[in-house]
CSV table of C-alpha atoms and ligand atoms in Angstrom, one decimal:
chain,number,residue,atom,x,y,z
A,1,UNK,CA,58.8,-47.4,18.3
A,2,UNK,CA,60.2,-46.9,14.7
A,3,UNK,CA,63.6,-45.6,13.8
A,4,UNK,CA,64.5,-42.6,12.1
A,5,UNK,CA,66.8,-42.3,9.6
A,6,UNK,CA,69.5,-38.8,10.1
A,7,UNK,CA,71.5,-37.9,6.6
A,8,UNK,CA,75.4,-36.8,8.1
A,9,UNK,CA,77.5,-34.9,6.4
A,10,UNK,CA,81.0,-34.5,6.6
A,11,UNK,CA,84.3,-33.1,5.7
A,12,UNK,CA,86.8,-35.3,5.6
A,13,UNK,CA,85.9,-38.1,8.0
A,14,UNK,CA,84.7,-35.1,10.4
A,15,UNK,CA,81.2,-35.1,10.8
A,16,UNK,CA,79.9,-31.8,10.2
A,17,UNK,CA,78.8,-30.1,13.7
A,18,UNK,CA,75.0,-28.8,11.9
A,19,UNK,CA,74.8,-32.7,11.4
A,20,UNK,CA,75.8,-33.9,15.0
A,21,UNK,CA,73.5,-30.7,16.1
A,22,UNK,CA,70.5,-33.3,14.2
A,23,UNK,CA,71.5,-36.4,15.4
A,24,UNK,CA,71.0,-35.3,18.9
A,25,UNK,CA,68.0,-33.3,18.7
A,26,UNK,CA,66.1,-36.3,16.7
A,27,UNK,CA,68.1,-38.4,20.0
A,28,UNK,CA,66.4,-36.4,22.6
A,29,UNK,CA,63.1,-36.9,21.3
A,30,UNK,CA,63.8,-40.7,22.3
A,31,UNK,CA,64.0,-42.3,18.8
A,32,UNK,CA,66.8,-44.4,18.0
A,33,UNK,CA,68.5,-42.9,15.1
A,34,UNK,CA,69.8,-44.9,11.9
A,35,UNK,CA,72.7,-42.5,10.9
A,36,UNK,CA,73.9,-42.4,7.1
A,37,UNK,CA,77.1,-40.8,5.8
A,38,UNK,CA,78.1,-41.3,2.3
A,39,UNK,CA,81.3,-40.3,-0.1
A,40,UNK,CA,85.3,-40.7,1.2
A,41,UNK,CA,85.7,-40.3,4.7
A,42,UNK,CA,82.8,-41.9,5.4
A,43,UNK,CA,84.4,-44.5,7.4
A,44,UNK,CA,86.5,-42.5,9.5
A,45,UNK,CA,82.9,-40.1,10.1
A,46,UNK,CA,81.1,-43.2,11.1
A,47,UNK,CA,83.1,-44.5,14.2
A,48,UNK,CA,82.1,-41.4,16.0
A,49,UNK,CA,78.6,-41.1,15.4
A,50,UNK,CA,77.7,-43.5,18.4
A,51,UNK,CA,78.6,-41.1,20.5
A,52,UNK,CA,75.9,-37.9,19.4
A,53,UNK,CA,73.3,-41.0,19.4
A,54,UNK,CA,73.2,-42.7,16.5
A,55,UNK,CA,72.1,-46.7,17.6
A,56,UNK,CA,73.5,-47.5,13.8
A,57,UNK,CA,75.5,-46.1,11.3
A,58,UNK,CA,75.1,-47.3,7.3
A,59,UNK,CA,78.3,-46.3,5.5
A,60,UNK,CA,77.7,-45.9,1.9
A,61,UNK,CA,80.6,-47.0,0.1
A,62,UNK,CA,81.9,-44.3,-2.8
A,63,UNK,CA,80.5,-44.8,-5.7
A,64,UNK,CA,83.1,-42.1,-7.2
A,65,UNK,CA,81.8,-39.0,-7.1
A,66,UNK,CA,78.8,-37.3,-5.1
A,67,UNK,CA,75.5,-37.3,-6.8
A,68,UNK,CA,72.5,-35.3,-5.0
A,69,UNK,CA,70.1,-37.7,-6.5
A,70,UNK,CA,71.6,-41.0,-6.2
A,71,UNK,CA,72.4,-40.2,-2.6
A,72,UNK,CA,68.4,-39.5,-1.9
A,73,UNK,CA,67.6,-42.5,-3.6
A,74,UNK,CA,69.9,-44.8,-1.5
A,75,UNK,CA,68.1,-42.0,2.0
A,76,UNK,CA,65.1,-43.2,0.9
A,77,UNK,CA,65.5,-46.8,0.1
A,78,UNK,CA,67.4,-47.3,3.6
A,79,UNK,CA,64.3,-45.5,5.2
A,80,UNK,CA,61.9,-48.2,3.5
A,81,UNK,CA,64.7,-51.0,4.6
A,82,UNK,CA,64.8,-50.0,8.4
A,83,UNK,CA,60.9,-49.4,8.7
A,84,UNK,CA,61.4,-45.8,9.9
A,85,UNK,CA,58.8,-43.3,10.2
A,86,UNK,CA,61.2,-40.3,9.7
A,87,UNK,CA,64.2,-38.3,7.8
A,88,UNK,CA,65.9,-35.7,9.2
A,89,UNK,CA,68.9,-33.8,7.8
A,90,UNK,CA,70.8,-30.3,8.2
A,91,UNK,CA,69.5,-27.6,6.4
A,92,UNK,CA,73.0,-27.1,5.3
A,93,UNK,CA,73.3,-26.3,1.2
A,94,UNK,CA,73.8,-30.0,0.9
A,95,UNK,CA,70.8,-31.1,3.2
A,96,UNK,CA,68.4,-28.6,1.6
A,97,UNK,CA,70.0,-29.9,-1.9
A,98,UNK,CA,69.4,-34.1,-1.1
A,99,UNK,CA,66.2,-33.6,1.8
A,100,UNK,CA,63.6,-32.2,-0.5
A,101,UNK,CA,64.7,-35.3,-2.8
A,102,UNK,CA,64.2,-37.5,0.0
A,103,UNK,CA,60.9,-36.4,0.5
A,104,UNK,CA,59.6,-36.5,-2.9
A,105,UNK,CA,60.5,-40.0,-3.0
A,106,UNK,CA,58.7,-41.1,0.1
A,107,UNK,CA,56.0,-39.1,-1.4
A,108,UNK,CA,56.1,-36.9,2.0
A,109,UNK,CA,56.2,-32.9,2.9
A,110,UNK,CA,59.4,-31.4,4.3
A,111,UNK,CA,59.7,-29.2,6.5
A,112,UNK,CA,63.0,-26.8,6.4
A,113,UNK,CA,64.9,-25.4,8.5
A,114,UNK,CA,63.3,-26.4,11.9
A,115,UNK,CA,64.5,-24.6,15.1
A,116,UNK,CA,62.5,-26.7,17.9
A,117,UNK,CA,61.9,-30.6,17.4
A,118,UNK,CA,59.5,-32.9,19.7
A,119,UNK,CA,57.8,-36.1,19.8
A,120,UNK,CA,54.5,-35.7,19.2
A,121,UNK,CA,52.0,-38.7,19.4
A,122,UNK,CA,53.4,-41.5,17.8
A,123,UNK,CA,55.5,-39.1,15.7
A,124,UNK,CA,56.8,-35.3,15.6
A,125,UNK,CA,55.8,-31.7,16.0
A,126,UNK,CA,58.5,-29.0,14.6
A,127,UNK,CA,59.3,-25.2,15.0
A,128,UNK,CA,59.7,-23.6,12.1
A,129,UNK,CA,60.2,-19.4,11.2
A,130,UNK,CA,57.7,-18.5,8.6
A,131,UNK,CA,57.2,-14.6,6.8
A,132,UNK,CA,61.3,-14.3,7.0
A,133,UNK,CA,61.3,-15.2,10.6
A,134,UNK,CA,58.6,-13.0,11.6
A,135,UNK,CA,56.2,-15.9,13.1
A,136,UNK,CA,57.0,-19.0,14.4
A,137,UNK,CA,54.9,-22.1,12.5
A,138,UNK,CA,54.4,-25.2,15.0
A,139,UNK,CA,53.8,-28.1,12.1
A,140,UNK,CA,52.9,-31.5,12.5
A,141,UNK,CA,52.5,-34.6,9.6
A,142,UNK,CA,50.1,-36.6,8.6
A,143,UNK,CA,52.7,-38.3,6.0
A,144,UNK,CA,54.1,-41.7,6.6
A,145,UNK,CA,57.4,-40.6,7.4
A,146,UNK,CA,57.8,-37.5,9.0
A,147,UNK,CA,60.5,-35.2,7.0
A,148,UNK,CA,62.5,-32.4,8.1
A,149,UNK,CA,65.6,-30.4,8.2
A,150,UNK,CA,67.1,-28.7,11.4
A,151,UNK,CA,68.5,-25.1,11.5
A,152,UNK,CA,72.7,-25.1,12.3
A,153,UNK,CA,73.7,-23.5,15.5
A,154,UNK,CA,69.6,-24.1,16.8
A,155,UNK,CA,70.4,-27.1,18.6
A,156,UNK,CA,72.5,-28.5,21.5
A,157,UNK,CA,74.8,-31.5,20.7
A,158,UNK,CA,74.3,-34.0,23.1
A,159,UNK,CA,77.7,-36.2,23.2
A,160,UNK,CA,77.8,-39.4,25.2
A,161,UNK,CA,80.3,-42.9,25.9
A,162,UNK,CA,78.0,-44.7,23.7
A,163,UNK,CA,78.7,-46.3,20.7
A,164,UNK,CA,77.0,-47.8,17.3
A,165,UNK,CA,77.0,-50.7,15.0
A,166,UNK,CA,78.4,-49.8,11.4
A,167,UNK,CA,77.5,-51.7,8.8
A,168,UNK,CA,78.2,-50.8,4.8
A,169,UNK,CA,75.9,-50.4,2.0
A,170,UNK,CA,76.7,-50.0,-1.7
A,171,UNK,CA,75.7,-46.6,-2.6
A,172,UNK,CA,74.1,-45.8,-6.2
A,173,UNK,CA,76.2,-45.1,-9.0
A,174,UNK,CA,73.6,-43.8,-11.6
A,175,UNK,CA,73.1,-40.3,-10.4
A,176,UNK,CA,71.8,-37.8,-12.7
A,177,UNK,CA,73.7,-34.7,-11.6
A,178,UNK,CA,77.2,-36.1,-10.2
A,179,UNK,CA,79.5,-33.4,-8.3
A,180,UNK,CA,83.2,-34.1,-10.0
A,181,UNK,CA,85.3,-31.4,-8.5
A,182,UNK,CA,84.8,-29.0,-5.9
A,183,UNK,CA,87.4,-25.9,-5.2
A,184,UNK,CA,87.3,-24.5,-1.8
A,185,UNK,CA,87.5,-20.5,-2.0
A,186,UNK,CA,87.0,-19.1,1.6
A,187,UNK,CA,90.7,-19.9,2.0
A,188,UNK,CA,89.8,-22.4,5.0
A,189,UNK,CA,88.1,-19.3,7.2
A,190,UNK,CA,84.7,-20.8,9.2
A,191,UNK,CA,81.7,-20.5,7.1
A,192,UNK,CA,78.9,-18.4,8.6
A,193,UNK,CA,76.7,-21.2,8.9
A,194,UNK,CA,78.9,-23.2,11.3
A,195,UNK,CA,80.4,-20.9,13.3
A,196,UNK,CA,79.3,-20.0,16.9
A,197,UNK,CA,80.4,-16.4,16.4
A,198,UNK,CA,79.4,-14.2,13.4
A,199,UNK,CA,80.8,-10.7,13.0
A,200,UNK,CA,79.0,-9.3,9.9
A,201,UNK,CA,79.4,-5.9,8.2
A,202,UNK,CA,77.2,-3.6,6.2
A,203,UNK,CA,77.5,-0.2,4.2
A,204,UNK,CA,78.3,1.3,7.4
A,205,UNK,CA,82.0,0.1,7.1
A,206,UNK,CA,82.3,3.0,4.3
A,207,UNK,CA,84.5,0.2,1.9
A,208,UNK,CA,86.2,-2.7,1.4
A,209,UNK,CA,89.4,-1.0,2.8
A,210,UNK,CA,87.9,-1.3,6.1
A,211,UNK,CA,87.0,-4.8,6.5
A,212,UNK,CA,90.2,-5.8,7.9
A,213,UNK,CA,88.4,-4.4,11.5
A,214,UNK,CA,86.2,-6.5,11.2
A,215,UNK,CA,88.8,-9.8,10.0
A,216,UNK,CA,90.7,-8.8,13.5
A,217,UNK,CA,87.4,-9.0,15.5
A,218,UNK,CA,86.7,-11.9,13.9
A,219,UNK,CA,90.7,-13.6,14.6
A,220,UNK,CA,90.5,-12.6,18.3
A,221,UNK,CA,87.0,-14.3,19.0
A,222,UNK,CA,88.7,-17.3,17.5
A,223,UNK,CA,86.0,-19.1,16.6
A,224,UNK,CA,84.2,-16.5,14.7
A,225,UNK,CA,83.0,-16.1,10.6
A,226,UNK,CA,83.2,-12.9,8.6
A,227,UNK,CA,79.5,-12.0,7.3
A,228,UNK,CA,78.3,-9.3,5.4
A,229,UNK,CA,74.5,-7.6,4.2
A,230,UNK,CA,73.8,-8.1,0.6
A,231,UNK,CA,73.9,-4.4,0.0
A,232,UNK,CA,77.7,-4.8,0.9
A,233,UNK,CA,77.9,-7.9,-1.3
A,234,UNK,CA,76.0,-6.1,-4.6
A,235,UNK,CA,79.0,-3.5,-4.2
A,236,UNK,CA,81.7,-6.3,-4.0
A,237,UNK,CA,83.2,-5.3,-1.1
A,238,UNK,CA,82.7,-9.0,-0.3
A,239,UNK,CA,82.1,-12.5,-1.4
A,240,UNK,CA,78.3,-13.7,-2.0
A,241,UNK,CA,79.1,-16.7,0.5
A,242,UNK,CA,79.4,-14.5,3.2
A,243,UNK,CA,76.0,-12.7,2.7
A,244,UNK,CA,73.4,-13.3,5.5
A,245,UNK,CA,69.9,-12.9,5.0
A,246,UNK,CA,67.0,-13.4,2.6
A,247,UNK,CA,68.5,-14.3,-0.6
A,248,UNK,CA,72.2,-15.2,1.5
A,249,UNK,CA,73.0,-17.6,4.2
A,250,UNK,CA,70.6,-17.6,7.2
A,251,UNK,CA,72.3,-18.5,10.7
A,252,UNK,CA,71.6,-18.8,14.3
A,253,UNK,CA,75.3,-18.6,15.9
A,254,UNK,CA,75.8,-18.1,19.5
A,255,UNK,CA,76.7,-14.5,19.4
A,256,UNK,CA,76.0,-12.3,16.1
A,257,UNK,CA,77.5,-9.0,15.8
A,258,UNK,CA,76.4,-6.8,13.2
A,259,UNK,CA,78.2,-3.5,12.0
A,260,UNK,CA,77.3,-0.8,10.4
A,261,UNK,CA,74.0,-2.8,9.4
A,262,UNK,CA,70.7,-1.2,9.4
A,263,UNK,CA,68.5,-4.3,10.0
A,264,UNK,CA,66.5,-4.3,7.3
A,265,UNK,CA,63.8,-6.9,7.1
A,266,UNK,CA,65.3,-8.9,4.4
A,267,UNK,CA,68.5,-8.9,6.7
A,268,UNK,CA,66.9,-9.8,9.8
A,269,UNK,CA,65.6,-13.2,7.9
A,270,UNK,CA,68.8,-14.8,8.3
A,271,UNK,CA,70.1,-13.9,11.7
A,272,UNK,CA,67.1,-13.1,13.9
A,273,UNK,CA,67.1,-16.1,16.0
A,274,UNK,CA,71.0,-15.8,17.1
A,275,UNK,CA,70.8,-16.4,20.7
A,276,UNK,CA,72.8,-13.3,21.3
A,277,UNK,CA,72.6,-10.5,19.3
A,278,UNK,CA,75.4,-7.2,19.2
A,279,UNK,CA,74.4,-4.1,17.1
A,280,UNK,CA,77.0,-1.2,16.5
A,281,UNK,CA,75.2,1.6,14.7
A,282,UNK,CA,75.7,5.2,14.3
A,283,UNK,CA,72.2,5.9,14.0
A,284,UNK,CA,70.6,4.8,17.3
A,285,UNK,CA,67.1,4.6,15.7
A,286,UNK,CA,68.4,1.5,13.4
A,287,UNK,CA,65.9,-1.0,13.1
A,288,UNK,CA,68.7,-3.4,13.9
A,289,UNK,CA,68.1,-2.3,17.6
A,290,UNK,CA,64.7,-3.3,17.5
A,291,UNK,CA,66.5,-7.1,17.5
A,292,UNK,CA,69.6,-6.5,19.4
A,293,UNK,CA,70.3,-7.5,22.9
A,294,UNK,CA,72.9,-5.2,23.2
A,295,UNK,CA,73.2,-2.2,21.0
A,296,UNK,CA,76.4,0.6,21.0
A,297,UNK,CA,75.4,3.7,19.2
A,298,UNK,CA,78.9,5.2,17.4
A,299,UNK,CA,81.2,5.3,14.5
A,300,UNK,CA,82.1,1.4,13.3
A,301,UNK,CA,85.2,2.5,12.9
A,302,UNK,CA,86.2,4.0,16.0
A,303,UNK,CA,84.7,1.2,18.0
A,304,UNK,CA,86.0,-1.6,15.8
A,305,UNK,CA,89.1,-2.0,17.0
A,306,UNK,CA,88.5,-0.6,20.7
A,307,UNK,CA,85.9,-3.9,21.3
A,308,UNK,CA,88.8,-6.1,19.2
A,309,UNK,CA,91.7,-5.0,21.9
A,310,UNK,CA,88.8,-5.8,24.9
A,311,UNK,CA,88.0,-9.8,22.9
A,312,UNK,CA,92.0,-9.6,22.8
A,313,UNK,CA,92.0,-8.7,26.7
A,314,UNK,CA,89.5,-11.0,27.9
A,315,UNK,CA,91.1,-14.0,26.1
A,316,UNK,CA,94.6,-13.2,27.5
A,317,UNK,CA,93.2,-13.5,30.8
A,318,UNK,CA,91.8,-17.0,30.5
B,1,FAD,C1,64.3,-9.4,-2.5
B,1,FAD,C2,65.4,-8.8,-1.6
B,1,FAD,C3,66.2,-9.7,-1.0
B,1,FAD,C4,67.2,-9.2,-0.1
B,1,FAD,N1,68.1,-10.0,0.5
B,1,FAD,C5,69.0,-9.5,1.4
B,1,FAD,C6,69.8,-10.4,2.1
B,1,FAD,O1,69.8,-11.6,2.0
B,1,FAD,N2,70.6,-9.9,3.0
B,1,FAD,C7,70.7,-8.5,3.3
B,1,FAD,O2,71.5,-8.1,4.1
B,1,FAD,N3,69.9,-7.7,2.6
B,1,FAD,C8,69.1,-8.2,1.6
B,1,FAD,N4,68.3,-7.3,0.9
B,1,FAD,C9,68.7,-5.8,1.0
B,1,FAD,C10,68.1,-5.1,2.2
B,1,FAD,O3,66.8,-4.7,1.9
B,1,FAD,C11,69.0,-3.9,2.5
B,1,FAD,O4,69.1,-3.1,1.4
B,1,FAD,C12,70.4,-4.3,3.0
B,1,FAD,O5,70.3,-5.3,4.0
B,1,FAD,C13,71.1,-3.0,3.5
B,1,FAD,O6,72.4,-3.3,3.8
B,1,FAD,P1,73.2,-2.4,4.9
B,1,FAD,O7,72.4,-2.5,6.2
B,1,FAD,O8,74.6,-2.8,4.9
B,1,FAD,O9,73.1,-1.0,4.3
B,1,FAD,P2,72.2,0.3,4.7
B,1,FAD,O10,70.8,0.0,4.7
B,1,FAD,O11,72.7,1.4,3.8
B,1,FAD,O12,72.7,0.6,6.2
B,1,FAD,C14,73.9,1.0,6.6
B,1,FAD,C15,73.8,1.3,8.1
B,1,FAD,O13,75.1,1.7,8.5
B,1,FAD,C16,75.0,2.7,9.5
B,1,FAD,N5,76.2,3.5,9.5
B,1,FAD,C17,76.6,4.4,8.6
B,1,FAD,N6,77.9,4.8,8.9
B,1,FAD,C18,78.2,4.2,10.1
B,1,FAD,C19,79.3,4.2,10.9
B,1,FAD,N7,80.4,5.0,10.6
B,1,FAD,N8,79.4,3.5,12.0
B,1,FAD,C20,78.3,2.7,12.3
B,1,FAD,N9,77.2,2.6,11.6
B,1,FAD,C21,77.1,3.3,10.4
B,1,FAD,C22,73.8,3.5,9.1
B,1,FAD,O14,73.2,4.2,10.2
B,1,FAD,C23,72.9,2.4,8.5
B,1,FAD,O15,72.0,1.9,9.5
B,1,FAD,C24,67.3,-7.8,0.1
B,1,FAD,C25,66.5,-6.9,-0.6
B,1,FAD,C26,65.5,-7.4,-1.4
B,1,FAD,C27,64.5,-6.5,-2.1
């Protein structure tokens, strides 16, 4: 069978978890995967994708600064080189940026944001949410090589003793658009995307004053992001990278909580298929609850910081 090529991303020489999350669900379909991680760090991000199932890893060397472009041409050129038949990525903001690039080169479809992947025939079947998550779309290709992106948080990593070649690659330094400075502004808090908890907050919280509830929720899960609805964004009560949703961030963490958030339609697009999902609401007819798996009708306020001191209580006691 042909290899597939999987796009990494990473921080630092840390592979980005949405990217290990892709590596092992193209893995379990029983491809061997040609990993490729670009820009500094690469090096460092490379020795430990053997173990998530990469068979090899091609380390593009910096070409001093990151280019979207260039980086899709050197995806696509090293899909040619191995004879794959596929290209998978996150669908982070960088893999929906370089994927759809990708794709137009190997004059292919993509298909974003998958949240089931198989082998199918001699090549793949995906799950994909279609009409803001409202139906499922099961989508097969009749392209050459099959392209997609995987939701973060919709698929297990599978971690193993294994290990894979590295080899380098020159990458291309003629990019169009080239990236020469990027300033991080969440102040090193989990993005939404990534993390396994999301506690979001909505017009319910009455104003910005009382988001601090929902930071301390957030610090004694541990491992959780701050999210917000966009109604709570327009008002700038909080930062646009926190907004979930249609025209925000969509996520599938373990455990979503949502407060003070009605649920509307456009809200439910980015956070319906959480595997667990937590709705505090005053009004118990909120269409949130239509979603929820476990609802608590009463004032965000008042039961804020009573289910923070029970997180706090349950973690002291493990
Ligand atoms: C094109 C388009 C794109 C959009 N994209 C997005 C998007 O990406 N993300 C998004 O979120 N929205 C989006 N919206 C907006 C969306 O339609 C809603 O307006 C928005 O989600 C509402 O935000 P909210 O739930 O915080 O506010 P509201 O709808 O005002 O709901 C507030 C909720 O808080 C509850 N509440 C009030 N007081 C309390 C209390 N003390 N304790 C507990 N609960 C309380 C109320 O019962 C209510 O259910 C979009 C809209 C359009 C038209």
């Amino acid at each position: 069978m042909k290899p597939v090529v999987v796009f990494v991303e990473h921080h630092a020489g840390t592979a980005l978890r949405a990217s290990l999350e892709c590596l092992s669900a193209v893995r379990s379909t029983g491809r061997s995967a040609v990993a490729v991680v670009a820009g500094p760090g690469a090096d460092q991000a490379a020795l430990t994708l053997g173990r998530f199932g990469a068979a090899k890893v091609v380390c593009l060397t910096d070409a001093g600064g990151w280019s979207p472009d260039a980086v899709a041409r050197d995806l696509a050129r090293l899909v040619g080189e191995h004879g794959a038949d596929g290209f998978f990525a996150a669908a982070s903001s960088t893999g929906k940026d370089v994927a759809p690039r990708v794709a137009a080169l190997l004059d292919s479809t993509l298909f974003g944001d998958c949240v089931q992947l198989a082998a199918y025939d001699a090549s793949f079947q995906v799950v994909r949410p279609w009409l803001a998550g409202k139906a499922l779309a099961t989508l097969r290709s009749k392209a050459p090589v099959f392209c997609a992106t995987t939701r973060p948080n919709a698929f297990p990593i599978a971690e193993t003793e294994a290990s894979a070649e590295v080899v380098r690659a020159a990458a291309s330094s003629d990019g169009k658009a080239v990236v020469v400075a990027v300033e991080a502004r969440s102040g090193g808090k989990l993005d939404v995307k990534e993390a396994p908890v999301v506690v979001s907050g909505g017009r319910g919280l009455k104003g910005p004053e009382n988001f601090h509830l929902l930071e301390e929720l957030a610090v004694a899960f541990g491992n959780a992001a701050t999210g917000a609805s966009r109604a709570v964004v327009d008002s700038g009560w909080r930062p646009h990278a926190e907004q979930v949703g249609q025209t925000g961030k969509t996520v599938a963490p373990q455990l979503y909580v949502a407060v003070g958030i009605s649920g509307a339609i456009q809200h439910l697009a980015g956070m319906r298929t959480s595997k667990v999902i937590v709705a505090i609401n005053k009004d118990a007819d909120a269409p949130i609850f239509k979603v929820a798996d476990y609802g608590i009708v009463g004032d965000a306020l008042e039961i804020l910081p009573a289910l923070t001191r029970a997180v706090k209580d349950v973690k002291s006691r493990k």
